[in-house]
XYZ file of C-alpha atoms in Angstrom:
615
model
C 0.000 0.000 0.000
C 2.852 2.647 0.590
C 4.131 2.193 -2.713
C 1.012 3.179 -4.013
C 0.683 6.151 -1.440
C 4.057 6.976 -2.411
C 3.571 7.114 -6.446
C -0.283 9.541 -5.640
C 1.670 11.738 -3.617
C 4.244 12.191 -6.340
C 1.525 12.502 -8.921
C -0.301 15.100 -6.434
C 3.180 17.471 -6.305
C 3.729 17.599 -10.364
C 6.810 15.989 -9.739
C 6.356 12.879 -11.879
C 4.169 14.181 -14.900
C 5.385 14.227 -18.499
C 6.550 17.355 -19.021
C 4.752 19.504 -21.642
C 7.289 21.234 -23.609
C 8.670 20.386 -26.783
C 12.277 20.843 -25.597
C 14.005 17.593 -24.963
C 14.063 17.265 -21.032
C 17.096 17.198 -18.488
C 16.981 13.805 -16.619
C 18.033 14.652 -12.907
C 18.359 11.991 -10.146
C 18.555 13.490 -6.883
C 20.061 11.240 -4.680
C 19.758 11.066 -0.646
C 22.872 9.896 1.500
C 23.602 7.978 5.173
C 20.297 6.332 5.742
C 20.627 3.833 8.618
C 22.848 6.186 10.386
C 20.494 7.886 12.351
C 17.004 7.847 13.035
C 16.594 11.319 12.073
C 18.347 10.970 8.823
C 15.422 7.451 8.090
C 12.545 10.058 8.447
C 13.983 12.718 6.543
C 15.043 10.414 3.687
C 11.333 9.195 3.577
C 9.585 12.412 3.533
C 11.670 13.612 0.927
C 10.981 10.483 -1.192
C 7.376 10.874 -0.275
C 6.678 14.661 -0.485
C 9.897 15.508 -2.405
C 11.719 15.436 -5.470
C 14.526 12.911 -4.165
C 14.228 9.301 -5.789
C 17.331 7.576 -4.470
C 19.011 6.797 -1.111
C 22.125 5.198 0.136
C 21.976 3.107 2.905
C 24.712 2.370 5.394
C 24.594 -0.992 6.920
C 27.030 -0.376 9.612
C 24.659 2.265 11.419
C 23.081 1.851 14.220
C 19.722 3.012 12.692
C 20.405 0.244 9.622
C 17.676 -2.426 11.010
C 14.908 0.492 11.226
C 16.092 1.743 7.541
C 15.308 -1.721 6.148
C 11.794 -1.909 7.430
C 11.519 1.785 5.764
C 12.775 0.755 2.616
C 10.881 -2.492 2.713
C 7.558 -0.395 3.042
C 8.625 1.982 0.230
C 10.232 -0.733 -2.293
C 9.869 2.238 -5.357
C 12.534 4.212 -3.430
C 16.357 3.469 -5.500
C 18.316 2.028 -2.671
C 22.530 2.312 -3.018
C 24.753 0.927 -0.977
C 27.117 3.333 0.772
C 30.347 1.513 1.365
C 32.011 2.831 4.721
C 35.213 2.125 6.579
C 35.190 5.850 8.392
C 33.601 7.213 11.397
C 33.423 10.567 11.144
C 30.858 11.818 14.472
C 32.393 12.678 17.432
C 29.508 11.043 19.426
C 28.757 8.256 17.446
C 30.252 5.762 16.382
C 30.432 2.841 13.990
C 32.059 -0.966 13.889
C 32.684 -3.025 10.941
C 30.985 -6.076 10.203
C 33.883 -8.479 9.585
C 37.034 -9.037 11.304
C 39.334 -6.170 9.753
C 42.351 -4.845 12.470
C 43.797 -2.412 9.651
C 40.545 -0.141 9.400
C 39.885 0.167 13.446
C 41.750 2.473 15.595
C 42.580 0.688 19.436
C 38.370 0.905 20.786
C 37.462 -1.398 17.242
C 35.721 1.587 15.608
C 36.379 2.748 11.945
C 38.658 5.503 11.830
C 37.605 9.438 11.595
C 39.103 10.449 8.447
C 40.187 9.261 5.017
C 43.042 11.499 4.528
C 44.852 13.429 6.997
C 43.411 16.095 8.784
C 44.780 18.423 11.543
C 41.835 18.152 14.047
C 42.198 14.001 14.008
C 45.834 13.207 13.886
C 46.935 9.982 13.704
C 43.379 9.292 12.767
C 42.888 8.551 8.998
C 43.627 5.166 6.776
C 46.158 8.050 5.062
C 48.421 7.468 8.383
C 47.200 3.828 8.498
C 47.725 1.711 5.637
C 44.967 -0.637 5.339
C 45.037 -4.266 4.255
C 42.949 -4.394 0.614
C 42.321 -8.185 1.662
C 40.757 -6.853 4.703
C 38.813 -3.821 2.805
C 36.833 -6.256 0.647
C 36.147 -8.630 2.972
C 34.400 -5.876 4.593
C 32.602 -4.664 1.349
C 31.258 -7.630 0.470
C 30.116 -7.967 4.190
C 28.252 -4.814 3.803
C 26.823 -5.984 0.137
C 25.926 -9.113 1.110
C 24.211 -7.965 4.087
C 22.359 -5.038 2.213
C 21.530 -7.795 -0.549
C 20.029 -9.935 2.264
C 17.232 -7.429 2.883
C 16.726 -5.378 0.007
C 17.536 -7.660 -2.775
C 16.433 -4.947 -5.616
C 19.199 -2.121 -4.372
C 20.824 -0.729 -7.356
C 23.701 0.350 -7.112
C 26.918 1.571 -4.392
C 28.467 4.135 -3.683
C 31.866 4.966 -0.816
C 31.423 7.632 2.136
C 33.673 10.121 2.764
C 34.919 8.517 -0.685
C 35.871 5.278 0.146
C 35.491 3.975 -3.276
C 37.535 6.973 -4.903
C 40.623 7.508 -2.608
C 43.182 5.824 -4.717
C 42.703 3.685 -7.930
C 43.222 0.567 -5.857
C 40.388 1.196 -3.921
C 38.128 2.640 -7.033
C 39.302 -0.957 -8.851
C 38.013 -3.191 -6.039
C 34.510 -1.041 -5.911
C 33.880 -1.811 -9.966
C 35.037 -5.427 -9.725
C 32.332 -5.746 -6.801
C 29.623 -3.727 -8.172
C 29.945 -6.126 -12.057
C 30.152 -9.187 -9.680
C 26.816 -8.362 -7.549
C 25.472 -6.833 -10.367
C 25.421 -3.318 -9.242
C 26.403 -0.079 -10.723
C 29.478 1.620 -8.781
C 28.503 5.567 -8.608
C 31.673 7.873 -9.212
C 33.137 10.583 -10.774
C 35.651 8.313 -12.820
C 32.593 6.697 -14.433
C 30.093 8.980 -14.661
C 31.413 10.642 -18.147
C 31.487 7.355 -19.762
C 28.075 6.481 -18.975
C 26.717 9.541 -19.977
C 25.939 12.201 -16.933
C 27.742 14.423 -15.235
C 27.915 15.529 -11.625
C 25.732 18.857 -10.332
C 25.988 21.118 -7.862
C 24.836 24.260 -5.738
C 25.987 27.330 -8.078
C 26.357 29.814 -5.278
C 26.710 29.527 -1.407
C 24.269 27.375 0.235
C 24.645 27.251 4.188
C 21.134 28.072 4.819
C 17.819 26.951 3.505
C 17.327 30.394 1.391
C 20.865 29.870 0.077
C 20.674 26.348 -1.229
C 17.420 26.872 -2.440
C 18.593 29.599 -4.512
C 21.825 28.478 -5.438
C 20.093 24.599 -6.686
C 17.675 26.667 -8.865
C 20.426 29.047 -10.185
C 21.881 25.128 -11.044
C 18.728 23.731 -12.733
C 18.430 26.680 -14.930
C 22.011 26.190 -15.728
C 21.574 22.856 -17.042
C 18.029 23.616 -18.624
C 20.551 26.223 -20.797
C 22.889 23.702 -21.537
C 20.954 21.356 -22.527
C 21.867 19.189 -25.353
C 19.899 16.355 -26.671
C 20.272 13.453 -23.906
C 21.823 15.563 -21.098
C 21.889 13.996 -17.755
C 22.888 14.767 -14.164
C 23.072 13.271 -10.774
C 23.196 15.576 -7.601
C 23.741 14.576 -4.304
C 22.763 15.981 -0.485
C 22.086 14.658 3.093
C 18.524 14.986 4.858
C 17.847 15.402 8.299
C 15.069 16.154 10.574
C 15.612 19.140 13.267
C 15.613 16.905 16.892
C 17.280 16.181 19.701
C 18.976 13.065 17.900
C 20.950 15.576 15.221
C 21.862 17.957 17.904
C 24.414 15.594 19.231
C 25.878 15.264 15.710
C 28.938 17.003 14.656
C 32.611 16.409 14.079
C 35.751 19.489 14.154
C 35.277 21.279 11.737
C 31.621 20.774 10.952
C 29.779 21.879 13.784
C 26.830 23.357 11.900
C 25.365 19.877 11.019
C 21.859 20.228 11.762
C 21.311 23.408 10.332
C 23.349 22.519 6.878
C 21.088 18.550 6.799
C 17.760 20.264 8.283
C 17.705 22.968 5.011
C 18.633 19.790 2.431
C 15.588 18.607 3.957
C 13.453 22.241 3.415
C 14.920 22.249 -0.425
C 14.222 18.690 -1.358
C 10.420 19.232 -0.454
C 10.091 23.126 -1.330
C 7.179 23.752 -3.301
C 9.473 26.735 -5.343
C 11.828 24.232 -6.250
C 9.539 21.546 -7.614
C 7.739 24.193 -9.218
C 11.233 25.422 -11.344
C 11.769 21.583 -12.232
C 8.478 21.480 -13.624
C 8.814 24.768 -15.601
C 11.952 24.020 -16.703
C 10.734 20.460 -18.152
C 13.976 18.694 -16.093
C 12.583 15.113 -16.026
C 13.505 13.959 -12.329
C 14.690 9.697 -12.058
C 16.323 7.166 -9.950
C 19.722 6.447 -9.739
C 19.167 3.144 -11.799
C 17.454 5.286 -14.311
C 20.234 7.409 -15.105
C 22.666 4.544 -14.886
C 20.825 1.306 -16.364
C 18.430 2.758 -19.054
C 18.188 2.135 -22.517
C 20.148 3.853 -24.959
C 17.465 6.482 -27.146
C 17.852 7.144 -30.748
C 14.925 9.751 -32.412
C 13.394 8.070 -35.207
C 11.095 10.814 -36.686
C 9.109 8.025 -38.908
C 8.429 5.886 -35.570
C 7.040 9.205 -33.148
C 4.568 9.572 -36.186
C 3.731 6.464 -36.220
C 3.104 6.134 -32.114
C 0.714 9.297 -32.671
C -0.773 7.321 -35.581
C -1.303 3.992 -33.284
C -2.417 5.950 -30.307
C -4.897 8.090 -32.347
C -6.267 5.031 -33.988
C -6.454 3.013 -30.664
C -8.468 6.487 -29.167
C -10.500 6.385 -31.756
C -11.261 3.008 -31.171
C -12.062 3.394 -27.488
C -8.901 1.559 -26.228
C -7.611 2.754 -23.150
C -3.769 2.693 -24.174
C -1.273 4.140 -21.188
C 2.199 3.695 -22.454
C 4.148 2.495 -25.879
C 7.664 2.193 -25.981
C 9.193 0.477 -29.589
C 13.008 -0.540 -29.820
C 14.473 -1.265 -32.678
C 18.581 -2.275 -33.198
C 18.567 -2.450 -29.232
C 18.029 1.434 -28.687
C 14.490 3.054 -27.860
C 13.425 4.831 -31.032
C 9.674 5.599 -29.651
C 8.162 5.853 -26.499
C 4.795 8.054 -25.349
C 2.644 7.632 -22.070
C -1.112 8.417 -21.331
C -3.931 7.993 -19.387
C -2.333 9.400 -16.683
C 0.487 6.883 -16.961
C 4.383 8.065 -16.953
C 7.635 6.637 -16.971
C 8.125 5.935 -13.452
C 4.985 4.397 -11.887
C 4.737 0.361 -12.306
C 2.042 -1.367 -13.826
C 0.041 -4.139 -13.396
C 1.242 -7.058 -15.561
C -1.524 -9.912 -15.288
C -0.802 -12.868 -17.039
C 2.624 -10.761 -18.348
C 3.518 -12.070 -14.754
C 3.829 -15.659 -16.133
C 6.909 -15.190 -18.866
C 8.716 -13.806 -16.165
C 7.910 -16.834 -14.209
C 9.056 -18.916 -16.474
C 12.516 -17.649 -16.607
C 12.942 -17.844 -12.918
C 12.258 -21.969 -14.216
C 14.745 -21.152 -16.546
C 17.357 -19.933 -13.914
C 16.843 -23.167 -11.729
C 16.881 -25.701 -14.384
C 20.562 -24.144 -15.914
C 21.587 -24.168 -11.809
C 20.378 -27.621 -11.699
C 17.990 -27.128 -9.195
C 15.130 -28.750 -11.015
C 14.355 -30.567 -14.633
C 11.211 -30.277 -16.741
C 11.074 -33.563 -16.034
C 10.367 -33.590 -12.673
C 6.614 -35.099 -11.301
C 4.684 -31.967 -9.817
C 3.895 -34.324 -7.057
C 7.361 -35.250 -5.826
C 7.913 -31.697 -4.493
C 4.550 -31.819 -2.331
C 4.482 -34.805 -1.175
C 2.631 -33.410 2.456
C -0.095 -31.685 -0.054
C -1.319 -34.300 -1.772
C -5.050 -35.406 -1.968
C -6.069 -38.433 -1.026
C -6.176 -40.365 -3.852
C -4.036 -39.499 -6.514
C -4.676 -40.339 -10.378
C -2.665 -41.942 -13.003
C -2.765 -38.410 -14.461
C -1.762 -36.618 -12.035
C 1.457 -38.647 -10.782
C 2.423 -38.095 -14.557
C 2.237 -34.252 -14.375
C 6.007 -33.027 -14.667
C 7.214 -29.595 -14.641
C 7.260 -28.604 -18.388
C 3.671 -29.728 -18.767
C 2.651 -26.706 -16.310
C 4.963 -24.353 -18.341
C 2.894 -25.482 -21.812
C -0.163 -25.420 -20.097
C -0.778 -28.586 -21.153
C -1.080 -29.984 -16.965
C -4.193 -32.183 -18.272
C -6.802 -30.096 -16.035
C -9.951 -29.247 -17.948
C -10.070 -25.978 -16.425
C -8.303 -23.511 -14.402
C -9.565 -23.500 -10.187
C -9.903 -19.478 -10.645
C -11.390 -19.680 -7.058
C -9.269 -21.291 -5.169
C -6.698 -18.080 -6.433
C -9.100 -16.087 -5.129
C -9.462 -17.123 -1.513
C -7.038 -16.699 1.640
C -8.399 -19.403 3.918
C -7.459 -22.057 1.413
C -3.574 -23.544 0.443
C -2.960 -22.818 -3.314
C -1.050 -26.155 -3.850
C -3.049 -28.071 -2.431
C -6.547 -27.135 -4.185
C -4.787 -27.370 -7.203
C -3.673 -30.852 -6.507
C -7.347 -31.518 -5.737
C -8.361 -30.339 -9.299
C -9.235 -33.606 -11.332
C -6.992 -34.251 -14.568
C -9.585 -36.330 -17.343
C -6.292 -35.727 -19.874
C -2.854 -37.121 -20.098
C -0.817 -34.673 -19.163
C 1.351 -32.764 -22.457
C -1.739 -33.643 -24.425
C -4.571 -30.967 -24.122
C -4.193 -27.481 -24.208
C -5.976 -25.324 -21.663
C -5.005 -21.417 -20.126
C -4.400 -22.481 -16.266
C -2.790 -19.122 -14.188
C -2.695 -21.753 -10.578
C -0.688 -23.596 -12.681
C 1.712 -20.702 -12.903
C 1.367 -20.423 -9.234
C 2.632 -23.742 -9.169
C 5.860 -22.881 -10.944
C 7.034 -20.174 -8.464
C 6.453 -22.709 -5.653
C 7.904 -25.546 -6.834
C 11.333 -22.793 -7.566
C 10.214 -21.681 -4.254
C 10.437 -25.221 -3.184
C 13.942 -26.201 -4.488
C 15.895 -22.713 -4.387
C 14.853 -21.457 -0.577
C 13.719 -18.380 -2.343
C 10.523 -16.175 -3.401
C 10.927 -16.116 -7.419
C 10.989 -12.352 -6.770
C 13.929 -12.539 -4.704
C 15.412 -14.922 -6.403
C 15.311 -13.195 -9.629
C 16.606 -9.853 -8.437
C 20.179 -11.182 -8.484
C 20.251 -12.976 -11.876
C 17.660 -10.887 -13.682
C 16.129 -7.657 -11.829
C 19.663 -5.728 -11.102
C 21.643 -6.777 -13.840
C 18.636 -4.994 -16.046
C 18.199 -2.162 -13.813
C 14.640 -3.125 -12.800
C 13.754 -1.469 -9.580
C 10.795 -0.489 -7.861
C 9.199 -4.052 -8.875
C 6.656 -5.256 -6.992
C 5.312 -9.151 -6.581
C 1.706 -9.801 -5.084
C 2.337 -13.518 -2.654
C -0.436 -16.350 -2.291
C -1.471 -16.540 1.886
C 1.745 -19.250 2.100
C 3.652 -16.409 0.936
C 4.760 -17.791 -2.062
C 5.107 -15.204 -5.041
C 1.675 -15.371 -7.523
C 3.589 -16.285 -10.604
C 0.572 -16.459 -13.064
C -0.356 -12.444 -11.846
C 0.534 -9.654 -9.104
C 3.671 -8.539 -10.838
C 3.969 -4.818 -10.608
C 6.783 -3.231 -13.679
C 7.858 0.162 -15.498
C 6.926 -0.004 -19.095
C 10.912 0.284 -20.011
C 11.236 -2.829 -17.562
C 8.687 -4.598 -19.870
C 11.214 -3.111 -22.700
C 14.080 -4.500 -20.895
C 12.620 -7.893 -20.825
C 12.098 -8.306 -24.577
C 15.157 -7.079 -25.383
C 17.201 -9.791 -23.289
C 14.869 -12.368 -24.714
C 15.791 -10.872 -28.336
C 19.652 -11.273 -27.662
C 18.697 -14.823 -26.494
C 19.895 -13.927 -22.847
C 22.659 -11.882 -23.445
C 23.174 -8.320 -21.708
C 25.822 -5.696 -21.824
C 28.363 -8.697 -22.753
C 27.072 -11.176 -20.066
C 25.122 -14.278 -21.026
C 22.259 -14.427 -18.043
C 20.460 -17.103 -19.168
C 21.243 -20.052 -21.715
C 20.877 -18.729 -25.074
C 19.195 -22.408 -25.479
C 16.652 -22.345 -22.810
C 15.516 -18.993 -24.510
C 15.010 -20.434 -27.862
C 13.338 -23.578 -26.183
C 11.257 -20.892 -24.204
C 10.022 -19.296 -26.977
C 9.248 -21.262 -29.821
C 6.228 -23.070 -30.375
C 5.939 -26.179 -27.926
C 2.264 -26.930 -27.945
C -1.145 -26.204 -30.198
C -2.669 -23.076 -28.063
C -5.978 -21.540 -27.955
C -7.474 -18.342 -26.533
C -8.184 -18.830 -22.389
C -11.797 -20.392 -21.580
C -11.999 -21.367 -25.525
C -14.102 -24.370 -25.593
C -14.068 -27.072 -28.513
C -16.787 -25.907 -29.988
C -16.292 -21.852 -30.072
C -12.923 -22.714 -31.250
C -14.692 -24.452 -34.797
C -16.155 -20.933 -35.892
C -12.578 -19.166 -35.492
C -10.192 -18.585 -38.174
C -6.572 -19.329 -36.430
C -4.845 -17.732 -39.149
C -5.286 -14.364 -38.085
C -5.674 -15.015 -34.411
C -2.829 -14.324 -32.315
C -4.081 -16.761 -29.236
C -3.978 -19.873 -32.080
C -0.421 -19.386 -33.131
C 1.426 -21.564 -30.579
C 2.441 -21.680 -27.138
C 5.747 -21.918 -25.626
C 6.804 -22.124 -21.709
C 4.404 -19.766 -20.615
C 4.998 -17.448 -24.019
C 2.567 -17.239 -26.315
C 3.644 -17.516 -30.150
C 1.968 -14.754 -32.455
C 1.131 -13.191 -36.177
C 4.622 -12.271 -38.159
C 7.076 -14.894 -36.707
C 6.586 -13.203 -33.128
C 6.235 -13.935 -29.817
C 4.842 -12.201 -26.780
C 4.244 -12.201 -23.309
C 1.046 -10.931 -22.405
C -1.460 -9.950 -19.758
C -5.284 -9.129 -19.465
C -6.115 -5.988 -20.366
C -3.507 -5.472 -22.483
C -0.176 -5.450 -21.256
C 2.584 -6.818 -23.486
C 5.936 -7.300 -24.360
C 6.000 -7.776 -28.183
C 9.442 -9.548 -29.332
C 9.952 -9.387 -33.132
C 13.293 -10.832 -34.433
C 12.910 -10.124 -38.176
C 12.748 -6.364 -37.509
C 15.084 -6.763 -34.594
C 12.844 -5.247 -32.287
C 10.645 -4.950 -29.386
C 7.103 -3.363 -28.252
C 5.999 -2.512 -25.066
C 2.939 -2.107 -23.413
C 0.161 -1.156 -20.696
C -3.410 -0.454 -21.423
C -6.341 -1.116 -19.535
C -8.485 -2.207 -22.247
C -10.747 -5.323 -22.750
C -10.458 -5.266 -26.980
C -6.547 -6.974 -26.579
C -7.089 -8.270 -30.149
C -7.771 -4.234 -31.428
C -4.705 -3.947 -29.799
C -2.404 -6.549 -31.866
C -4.084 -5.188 -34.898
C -2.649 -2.242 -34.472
C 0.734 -2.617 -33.688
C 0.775 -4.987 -36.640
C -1.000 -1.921 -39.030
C 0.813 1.311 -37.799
C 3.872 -0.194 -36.223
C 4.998 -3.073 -37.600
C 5.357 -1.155 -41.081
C 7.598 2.039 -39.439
C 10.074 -0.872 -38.255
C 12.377 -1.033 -41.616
């Protein structure tokens, strides 16, 4: 529910809308920093997520406030979390320990040290007159990765305080290596040129509220001005709240915390500033946005085209809220309505289930599982009381094709919380030999996330986030969970439309990304070719007589939970039309959300206006 409060109250502000002018927009992420220290610095970080224009935060597991930062986070999972690497401890009345066993980074009480790099008020005091042991560094990195990892699995990206990660090139080599291996993307200067954004700043002093209010508009104008096609920035600050807490806070040297932290707080949420970034069209993003998005490239003939679909669809009464089209890998359309935009996530349906499938994927290259397998060997304390020829044959790849040998899907048991998923499933009678009969079943979806459930220790959304969610710079996902808590599978997947992009495009490159193979390129051409005969969901034998399957894109094919369609495609799709539109002859992908109940309208469409503008 707070992710939903959170994306109304950013809708409320302004913040989020497309902006209306034809200029091409400044992406800005506006990053928060040293959540989990204190208390203070949790409930400042969430207001201005909630009420501000700040969309990303970096957490620091060695705080003493880290536990209560999780639950935060955790409650607002469309908040960009970073990890903020730390071997210093800066406050002169608090203090911080590391997490692993590391006598080169503590001074004689086991605490971090004050300082990086020498400084008169702390002598003897910094890892400058200590040399540290790099064995002994990333040990404790990974400690604080893994430990981040452990309870908010979707973080992003890291990042090092009081520049841990940017000290000396040793250092700044151990934070990449870490960030590829975790699947992260390691925030610093050295980078940020390379992958296209720069670093902004206050333009003018800014000790007090009025002055860094003034001086950060003085810098948004400044980079409205120089705005060149694809400009993006990043700018950083540290919230606080004004309490007893922050009045203890301070080191030599810095004595004016509160007041500096307590005015980041006033500009991140003042109504002058958010209404300059709407005025000024700046486009505000997470972290992961700025650093894991598609690459654009303007394609005149495809914008007219989008206006062509979308006018057509209007005119049609079809409720379309967001296209994007790639083509050659880059995004060369994109348009939201309906009160849609690029940040909020949308409901996938039945979308839900290719995404399913791939966590299937993931376990069968691990070896966790084989299609093989008999449904009934995982659940053996679920079974009914007698079980049928039929259903001891059930194996794993018949639920992926749909083909389970149930009649019917049990829509109500999917429906109910007083009832155990698995088992009412197991209940369901199965007239056919399983592989043989062709009929829509979402439970039996649900029964692929718990049997990966089952056999990995995970939730499919969790254990996805590692091998497919971060490496593709999805964040912000949500997964709705059964009353067992297992993940839906079939449904309850919440995505960004360029996430839905995202998807298609690693299936297109036949689980390849940026260089890395994440999936078998095998089990994605087994995955989405035509396994089975399909038909639309509910079709019975007889309405299926009076249909012509040659242009029906529910009779093309089905694959492992991907249905085939019209011009050598495939698809992933949900009800109401969401979809994720793979085309490999035109090297290219389609994305969408709707909320419409014409889905066929919808194909048509893409197949009239768009399919042609894809040369």
């Amino acid at each position: 529910m707070k992710r939903i409060i959170s994306i109304i109250a950013g809708c409320a502000l302004g913040i989020f809308s497309m902006p209306m002018s034809a200029q091409t927009p400044v992406d800005l992420a506006v990053r928060m920093d040293d959540m989990g220290a204190f208390h203070s610095i949790n409930e400042a970080v969430i207001k201005c997520y909630n009420f501000g224009i700040a969309q990303s935060v970096e957490v620091m597991p060695v705080g003493q406030w880290f536990p209560e930062a999780v639950k935060m986070l955790q409650d607002n999972p469309g908040l960009d979390v970073g990890i903020h690497l730390t071997f210093t401890s800066e406050w002169e009345n608090a203090k911080w320990r590391p997490l692993t066993v590391c006598p080169s980074l503590v001074d004689k009480d086991g605490y971090f040290r004050a300082m990086i790099t020498k400084n008169p008020n702390y002598p003897g005091q910094s890892i400058e007159e200590n040399p540290y042991d790099i064995k002994e560094v990333e040990r404790e990195f990974r400690a604080q990765i893994e430990t981040v990892l452990r309870y908010i699995p979707w973080a992003s990206h890291l990042s090092g305080h009081m520049g841990s990660t940017i000290y000396n090139k040793e250092l700044n080599d151990l934070a990449q290596r870490l960030a590829d291996e975790y699947g992260l993307t390691s925030l610093d200067k050295t980078t940020a040129q390379e992958r296209g954004y720069r670093f902004a700043s206050y333009e003018g002093p800014h000790k007090t509220f009025a002055q860094k209010e003034a001086s950060f508009i003085k810098m948004l104008k400044n980079l409205t001005l120089k705005n060149r096609p694809g400009m993006r920035a990043m700018f950083l600050d540290h919230p606080c709240l004004d309490n007893e807490e922050m009045r203890t806070i301070f080191h030599i040297g810095y004595e004016d915390v509160l007041a500096d932290r307590v005015g980041v707080t006033e500009l991140f949420t003042s109504e002058k500033v958010k209404q300059t970034i709407k005025e000024l069209n700046i486009n505000l993003i997470p972290v992961s946005a700025l650093t894991k998005s598609l690459p654009r490239a303007k394609n005149k003939e495809m914008a007219s085209a989008i206006n062509n679909y979308l006018a057509k669809a209007t005119e049609a009464g079809l409720d379309v809220h967001s296209i994007m089209v790639l083509q050659h890998g880059k995004v060369v359309g994109e348009k939201w309505l309906s009160a849609s935009f690029p940040g909020q996530e949308h409901i996938m349906n039945s979308a839900s289930k290719t995404f399913t499938s791939t966590a299937v994927g993931f376990a069968v290259t691990e070896g966790k599982l084989k299609l093989t397998d008999k449904v009934i060997s995982f659940f053996p304390d679920k079974l009914p009381a007698k079980v049928s020829d039929n259903l001891k044959q059930m194996t794993v790849r018949d639920l992926l094709t749909m083909t389970c040998g149930q009649e019917r899907a049990n829509t109500t048991a999917q429906r109910t919380y007083d009832q155990d998923w698995v088992e009412e499933f197991l209940k369901e009678p199965v007239p056919y030999k399983p592989g043989t009969h062709y009929a829509y079943n979402g439970l039996g979806t649900y029964m692929l996330s718990a049997i990966v459930t089952k056999v990995t220790g995970e939730k499919i959304f969790d254990y996805l986030q590692p091998r497919l969610f971060r490496p593709l710079g999805i964040v912000g996902a949500t997964w709705l969970e059964s009353p067992q808590g297992i993940n839906t599978g079939g449904w309850g997947l919440y995505l960004k439309t360029e996430d839905l992009a995202k998807m298609g495009q690693l299936y297109l490159q036949k689980g390849m990304w940026n260089g890395k193979q994440l999936i078998p390129a095998s089990w994605i051409e087994e995955a989405s070719r035509k396994q089975v005969e399909s038909r639309p969901a509910g079709m019975t034998d007889a309405q299926l007589k009076n249909i012509d399957p040659t242009n029906n894109d529910w009779m093309q094919g089905y694959g492992y939970q991907i249905w085939q369609g019209r011009h050598n495609t495939y698809r992933a799709d949900g009800a109401n039309g969401q979809y994720i539109l793979v085309l490999p002859e035109q090297d290219a992908v389609v994305a969408m959300t709707a909320n419409l109940q014409n889905m066929a309208k919808e194909l048509d469409l893409v197949w009239d206006v768009i399919l042609p503008a894809l040369k």
